[in-house]
PDB file of C-alpha atoms in Angstrom:
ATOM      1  CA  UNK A 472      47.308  32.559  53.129  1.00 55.00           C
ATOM      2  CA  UNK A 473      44.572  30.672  54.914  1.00 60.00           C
ATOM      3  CA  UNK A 474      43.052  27.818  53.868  1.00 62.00           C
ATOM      4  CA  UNK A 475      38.934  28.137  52.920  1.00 66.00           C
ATOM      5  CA  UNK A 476      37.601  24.898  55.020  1.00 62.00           C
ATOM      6  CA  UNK A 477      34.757  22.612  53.002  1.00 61.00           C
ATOM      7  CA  UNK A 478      32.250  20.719  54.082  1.00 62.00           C
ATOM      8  CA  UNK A 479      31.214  18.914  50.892  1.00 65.00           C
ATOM      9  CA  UNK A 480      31.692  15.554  49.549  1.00 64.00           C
ATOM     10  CA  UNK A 481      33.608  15.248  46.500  1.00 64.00           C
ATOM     11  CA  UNK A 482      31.565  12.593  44.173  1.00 65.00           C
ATOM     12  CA  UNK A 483      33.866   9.634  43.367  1.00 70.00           C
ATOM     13  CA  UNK A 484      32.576   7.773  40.220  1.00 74.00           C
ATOM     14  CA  UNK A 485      32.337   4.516  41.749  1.00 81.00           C
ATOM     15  CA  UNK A 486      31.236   0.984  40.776  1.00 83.00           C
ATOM     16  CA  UNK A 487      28.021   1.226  42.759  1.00 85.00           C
ATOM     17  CA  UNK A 488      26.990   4.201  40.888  1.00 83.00           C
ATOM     18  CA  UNK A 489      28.079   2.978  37.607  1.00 86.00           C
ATOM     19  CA  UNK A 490      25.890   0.121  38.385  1.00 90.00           C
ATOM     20  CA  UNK A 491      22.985   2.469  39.340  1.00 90.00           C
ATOM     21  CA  UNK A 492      23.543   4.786  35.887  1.00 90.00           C
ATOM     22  CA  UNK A 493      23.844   0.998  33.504  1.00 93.00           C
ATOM     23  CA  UNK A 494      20.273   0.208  35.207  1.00 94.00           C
ATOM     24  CA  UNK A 495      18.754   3.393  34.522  1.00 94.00           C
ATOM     25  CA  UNK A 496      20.208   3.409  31.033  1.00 95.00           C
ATOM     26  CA  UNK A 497      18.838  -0.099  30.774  1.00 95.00           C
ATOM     27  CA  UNK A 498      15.239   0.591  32.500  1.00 95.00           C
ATOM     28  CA  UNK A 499      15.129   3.481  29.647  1.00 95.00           C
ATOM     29  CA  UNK A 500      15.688   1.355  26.745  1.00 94.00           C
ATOM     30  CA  UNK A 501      13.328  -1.233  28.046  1.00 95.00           C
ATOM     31  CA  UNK A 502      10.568   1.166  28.264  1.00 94.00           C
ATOM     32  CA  UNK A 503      11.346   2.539  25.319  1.00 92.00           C
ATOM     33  CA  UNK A 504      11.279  -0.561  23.246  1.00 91.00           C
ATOM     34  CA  UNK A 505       8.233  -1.837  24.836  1.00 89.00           C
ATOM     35  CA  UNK A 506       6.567   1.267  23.959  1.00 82.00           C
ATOM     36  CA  UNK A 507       7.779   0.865  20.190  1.00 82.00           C
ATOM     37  CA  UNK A 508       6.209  -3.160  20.299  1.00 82.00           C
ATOM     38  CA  UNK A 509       3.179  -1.273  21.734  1.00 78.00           C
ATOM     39  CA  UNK A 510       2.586   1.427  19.167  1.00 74.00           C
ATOM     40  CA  UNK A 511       3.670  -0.917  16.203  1.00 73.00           C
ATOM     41  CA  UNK A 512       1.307  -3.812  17.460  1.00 75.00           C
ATOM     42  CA  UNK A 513      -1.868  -1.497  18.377  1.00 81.00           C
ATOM     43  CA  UNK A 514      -1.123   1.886  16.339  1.00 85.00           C
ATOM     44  CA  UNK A 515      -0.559   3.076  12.707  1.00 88.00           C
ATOM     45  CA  UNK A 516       0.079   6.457  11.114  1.00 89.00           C
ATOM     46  CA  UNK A 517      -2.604   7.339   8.206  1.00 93.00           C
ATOM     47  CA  UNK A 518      -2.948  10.742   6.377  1.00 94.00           C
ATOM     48  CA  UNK A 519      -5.619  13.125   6.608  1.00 94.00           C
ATOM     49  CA  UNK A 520      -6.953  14.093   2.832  1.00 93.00           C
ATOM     50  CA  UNK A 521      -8.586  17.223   2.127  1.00 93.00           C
ATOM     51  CA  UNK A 522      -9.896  19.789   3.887  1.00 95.00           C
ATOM     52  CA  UNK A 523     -12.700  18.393   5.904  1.00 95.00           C
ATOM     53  CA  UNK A 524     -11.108  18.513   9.111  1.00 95.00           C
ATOM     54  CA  UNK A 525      -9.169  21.889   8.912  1.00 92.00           C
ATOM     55  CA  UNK A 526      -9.480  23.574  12.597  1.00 89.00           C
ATOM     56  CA  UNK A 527      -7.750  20.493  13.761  1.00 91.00           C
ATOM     57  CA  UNK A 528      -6.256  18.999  10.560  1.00 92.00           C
ATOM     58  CA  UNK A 529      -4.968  19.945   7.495  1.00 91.00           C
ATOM     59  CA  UNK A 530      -4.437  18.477   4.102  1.00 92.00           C
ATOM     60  CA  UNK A 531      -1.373  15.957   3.939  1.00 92.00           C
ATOM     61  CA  UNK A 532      -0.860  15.724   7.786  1.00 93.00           C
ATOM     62  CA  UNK A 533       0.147  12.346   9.254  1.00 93.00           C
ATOM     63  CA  UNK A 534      -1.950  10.869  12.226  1.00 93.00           C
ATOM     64  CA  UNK A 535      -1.009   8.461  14.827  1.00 91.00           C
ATOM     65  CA  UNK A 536      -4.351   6.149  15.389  1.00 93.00           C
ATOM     66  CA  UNK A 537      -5.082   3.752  18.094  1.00 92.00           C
ATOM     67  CA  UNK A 538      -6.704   0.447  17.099  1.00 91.00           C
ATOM     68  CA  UNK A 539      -7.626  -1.175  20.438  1.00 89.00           C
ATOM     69  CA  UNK A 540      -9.024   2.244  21.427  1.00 90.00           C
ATOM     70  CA  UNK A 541     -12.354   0.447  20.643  1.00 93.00           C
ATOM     71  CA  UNK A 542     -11.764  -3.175  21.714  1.00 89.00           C
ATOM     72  CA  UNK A 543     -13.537  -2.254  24.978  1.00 88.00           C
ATOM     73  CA  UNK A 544     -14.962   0.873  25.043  1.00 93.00           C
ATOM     74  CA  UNK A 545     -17.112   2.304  22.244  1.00 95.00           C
ATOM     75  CA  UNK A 546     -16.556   5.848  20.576  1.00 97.00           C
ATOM     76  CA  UNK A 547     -17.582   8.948  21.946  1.00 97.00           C
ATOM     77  CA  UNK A 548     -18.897  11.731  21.423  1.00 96.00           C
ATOM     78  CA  UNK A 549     -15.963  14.887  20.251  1.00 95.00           C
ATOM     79  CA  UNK A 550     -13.718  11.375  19.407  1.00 97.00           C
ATOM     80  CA  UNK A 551     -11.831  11.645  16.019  1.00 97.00           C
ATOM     81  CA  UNK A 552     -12.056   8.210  14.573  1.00 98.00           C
ATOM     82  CA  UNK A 553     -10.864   6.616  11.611  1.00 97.00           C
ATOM     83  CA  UNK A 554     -13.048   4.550   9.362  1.00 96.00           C
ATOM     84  CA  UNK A 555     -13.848   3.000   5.903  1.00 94.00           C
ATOM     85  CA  UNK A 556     -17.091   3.869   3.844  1.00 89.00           C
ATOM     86  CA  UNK A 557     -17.968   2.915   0.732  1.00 76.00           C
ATOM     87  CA  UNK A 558     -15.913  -0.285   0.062  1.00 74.00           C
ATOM     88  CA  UNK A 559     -12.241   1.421  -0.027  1.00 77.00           C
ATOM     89  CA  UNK A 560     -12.463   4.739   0.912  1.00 86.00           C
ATOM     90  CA  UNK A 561     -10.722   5.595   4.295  1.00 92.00           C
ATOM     91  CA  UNK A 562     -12.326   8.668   6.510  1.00 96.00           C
ATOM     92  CA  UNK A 563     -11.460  10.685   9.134  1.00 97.00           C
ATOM     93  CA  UNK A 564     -14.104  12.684  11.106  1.00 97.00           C
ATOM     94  CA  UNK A 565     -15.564  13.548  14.735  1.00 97.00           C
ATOM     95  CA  UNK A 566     -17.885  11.614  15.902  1.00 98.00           C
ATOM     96  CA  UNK A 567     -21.058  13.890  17.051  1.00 97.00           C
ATOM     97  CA  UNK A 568     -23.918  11.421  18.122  1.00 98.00           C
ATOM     98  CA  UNK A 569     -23.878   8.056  19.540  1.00 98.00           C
ATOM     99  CA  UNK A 570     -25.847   5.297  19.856  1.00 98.00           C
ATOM    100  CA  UNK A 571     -29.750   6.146  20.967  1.00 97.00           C
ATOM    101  CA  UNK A 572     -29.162  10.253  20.072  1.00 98.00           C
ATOM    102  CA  UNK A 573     -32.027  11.741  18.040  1.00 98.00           C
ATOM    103  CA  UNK A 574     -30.262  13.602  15.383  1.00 97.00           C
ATOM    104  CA  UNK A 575     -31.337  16.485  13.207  1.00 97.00           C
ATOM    105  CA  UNK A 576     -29.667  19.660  10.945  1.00 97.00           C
ATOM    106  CA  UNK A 577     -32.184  22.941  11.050  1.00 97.00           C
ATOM    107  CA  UNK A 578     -31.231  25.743   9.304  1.00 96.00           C
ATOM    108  CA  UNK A 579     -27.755  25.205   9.174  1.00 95.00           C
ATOM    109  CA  UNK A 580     -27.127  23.857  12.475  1.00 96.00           C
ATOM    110  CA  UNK A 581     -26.821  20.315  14.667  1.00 97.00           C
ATOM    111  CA  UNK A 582     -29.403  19.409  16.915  1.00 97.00           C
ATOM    112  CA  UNK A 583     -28.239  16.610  18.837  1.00 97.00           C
ATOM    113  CA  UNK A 584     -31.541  15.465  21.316  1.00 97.00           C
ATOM    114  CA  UNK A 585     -32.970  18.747  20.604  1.00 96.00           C
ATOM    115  CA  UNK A 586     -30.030  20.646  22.189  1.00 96.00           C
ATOM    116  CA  UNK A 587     -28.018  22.623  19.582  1.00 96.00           C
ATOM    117  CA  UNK A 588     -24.266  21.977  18.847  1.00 94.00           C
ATOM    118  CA  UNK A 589     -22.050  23.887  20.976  1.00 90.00           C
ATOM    119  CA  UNK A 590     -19.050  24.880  19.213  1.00 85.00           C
ATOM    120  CA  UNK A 591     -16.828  27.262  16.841  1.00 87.00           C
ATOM    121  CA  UNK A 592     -19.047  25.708  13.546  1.00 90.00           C
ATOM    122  CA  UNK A 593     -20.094  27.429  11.008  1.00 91.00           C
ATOM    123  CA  UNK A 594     -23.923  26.998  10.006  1.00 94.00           C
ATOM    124  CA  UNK A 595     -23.818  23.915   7.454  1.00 96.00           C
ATOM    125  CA  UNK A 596     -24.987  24.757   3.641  1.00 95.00           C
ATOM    126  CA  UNK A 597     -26.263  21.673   3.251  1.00 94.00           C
ATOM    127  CA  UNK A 598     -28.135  19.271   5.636  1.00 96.00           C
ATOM    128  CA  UNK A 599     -28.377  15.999   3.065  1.00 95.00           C
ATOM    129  CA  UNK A 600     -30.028  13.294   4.736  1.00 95.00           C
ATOM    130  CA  UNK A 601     -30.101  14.636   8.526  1.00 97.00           C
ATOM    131  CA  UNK A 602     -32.644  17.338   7.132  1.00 96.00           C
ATOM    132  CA  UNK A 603     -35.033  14.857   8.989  1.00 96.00           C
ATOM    133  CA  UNK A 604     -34.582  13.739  12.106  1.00 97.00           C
ATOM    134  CA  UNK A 605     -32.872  10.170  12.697  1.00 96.00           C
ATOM    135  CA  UNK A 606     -32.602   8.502  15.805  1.00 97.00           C
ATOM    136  CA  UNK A 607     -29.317   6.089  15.882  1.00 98.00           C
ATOM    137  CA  UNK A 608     -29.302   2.383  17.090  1.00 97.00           C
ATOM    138  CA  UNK A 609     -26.910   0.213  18.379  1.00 96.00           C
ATOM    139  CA  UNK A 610     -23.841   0.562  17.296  1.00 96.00           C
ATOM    140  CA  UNK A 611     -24.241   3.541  15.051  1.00 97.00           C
ATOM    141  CA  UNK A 612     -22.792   6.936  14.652  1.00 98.00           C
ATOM    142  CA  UNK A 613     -22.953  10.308  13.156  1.00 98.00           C
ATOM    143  CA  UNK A 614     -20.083  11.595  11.999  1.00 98.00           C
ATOM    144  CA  UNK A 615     -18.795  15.164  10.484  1.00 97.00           C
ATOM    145  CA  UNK A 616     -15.533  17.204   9.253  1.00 96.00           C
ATOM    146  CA  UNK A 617     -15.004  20.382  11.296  1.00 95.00           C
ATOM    147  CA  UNK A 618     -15.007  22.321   8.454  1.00 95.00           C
ATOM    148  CA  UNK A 619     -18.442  21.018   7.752  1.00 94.00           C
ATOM    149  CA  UNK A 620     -19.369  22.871   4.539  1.00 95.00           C
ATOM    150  CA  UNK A 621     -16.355  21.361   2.639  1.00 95.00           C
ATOM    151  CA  UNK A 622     -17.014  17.616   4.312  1.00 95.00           C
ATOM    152  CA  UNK A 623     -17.877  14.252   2.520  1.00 94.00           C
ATOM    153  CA  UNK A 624     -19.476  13.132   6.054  1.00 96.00           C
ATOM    154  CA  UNK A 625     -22.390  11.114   7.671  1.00 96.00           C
ATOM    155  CA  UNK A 626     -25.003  13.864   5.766  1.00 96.00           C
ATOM    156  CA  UNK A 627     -23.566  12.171   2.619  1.00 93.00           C
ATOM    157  CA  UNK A 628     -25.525   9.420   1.187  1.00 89.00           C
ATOM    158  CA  UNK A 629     -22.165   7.802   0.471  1.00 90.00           C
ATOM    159  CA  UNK A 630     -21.029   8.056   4.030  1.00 94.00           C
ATOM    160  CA  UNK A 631     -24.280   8.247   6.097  1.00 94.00           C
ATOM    161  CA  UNK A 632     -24.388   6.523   9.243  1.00 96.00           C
ATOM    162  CA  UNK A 633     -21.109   4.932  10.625  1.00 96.00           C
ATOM    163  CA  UNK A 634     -21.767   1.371  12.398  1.00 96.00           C
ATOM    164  CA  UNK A 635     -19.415   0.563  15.154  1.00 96.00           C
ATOM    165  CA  UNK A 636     -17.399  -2.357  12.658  1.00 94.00           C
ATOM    166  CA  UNK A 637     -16.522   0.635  10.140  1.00 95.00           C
ATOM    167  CA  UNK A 638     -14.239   2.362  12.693  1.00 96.00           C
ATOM    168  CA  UNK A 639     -10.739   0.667  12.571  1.00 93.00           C
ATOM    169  CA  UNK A 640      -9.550   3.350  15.769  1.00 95.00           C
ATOM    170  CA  UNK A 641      -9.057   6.815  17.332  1.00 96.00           C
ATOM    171  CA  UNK A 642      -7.531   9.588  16.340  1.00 95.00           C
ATOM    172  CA  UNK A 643      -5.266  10.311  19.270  1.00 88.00           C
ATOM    173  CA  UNK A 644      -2.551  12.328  18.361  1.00 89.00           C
ATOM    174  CA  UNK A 645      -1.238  14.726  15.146  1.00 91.00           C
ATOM    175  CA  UNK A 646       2.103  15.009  14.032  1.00 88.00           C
ATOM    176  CA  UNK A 647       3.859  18.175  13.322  1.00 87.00           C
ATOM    177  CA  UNK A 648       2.779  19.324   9.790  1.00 80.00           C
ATOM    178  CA  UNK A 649       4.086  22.421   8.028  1.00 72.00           C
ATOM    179  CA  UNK A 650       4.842  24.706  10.680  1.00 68.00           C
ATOM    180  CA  UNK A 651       1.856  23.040  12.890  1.00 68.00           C
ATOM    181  CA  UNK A 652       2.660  21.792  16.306  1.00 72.00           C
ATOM    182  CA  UNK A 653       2.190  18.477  17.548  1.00 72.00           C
ATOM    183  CA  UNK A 654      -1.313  17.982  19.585  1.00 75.00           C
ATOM    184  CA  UNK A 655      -3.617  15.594  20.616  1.00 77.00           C
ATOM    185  CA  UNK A 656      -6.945  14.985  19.575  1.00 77.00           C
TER     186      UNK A 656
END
């Protein structure tokens, strides 16, 4: 019988690499605790109610929001924020003008700086108070449900214009929510 010769290494399990795996093991739970403190500390789930923002949310699904999102940096426009109107009542809705935009709804659809909305929207019922045009200061935003003909939004007189202090964070990421996949926002 002859002999097949071999040219590889057999792997020993030795101290050195036990030392390597306990550091990688270690370097994992590290980040992965420090990334708990993080979320815990600058994050909070909330719950999307109603309808307003089906397309990207549905009724009952849980949200993951970032608070310090706007510590720095102000919202956007396309951001999903999260915000209080109204006293008590907690919101969430896309922001679709910022500060200095010249807003307006004709016949059914946005006009943000006389340009109209790009997007999969259908034409709005009801233009409430942005049937005239408004021009936003500092600080203020426009905000509206993606499925804007069943939205309590910034056309509302009991939402209307969002100021900056109102928003408590972005929307950044939804959780999985009756057969719905996890995806950021």
């Amino acid at each position: 019988m002859i002999k097949e010769l071999s040219f590889r290494k057999k792997k020993r399990l030795t101290s050195q690499l036990i030392r390597r795996i306990e550091t990688y093991l270690i370097g994992c739970l590290i980040a992965a605790l420090f990334g708990f403190v993080l979320t815990v500390a600058f994050g909070y789930t909330a719950t999307n109610v109603g309808v307003s923002m089906e397309g990207s949310l549905v009724h009952g699904q849980q949200v993951l929001v970032n608070r310090a999102a706007y510590l720095l940096f102000s919202p956007s426009r396309d951001d999903v924020v999260i915000f209080k109107a109204g006293g008590t009542h907690t919101y969430i809705k896309r922001v679709v003008a910022v500060p200095g935009d010249t807003v307006q709804i004709v016949n059914g659809y946005l006009y943000v700086n006389g340009e109209q909305e790009q997007g999969d929207y259908e034409k709005m019922s009801d233009a409430g108070i942005l049937e005239i045009q408004v021009t936003l200061g500092e600080n203020e935003y426009i905000v509206l449900g993606d499925n804007r003909n069943n939205s309590e939004d910034s056309r509302s007189g009991s939402v209307g214009i969002v100021e900056k202090s109102q928003i408590s964070g972005k929307v950044w990421l939804a959780l999985p929510y009756g057969g719905s996949k996890m995806k950021p926002l």
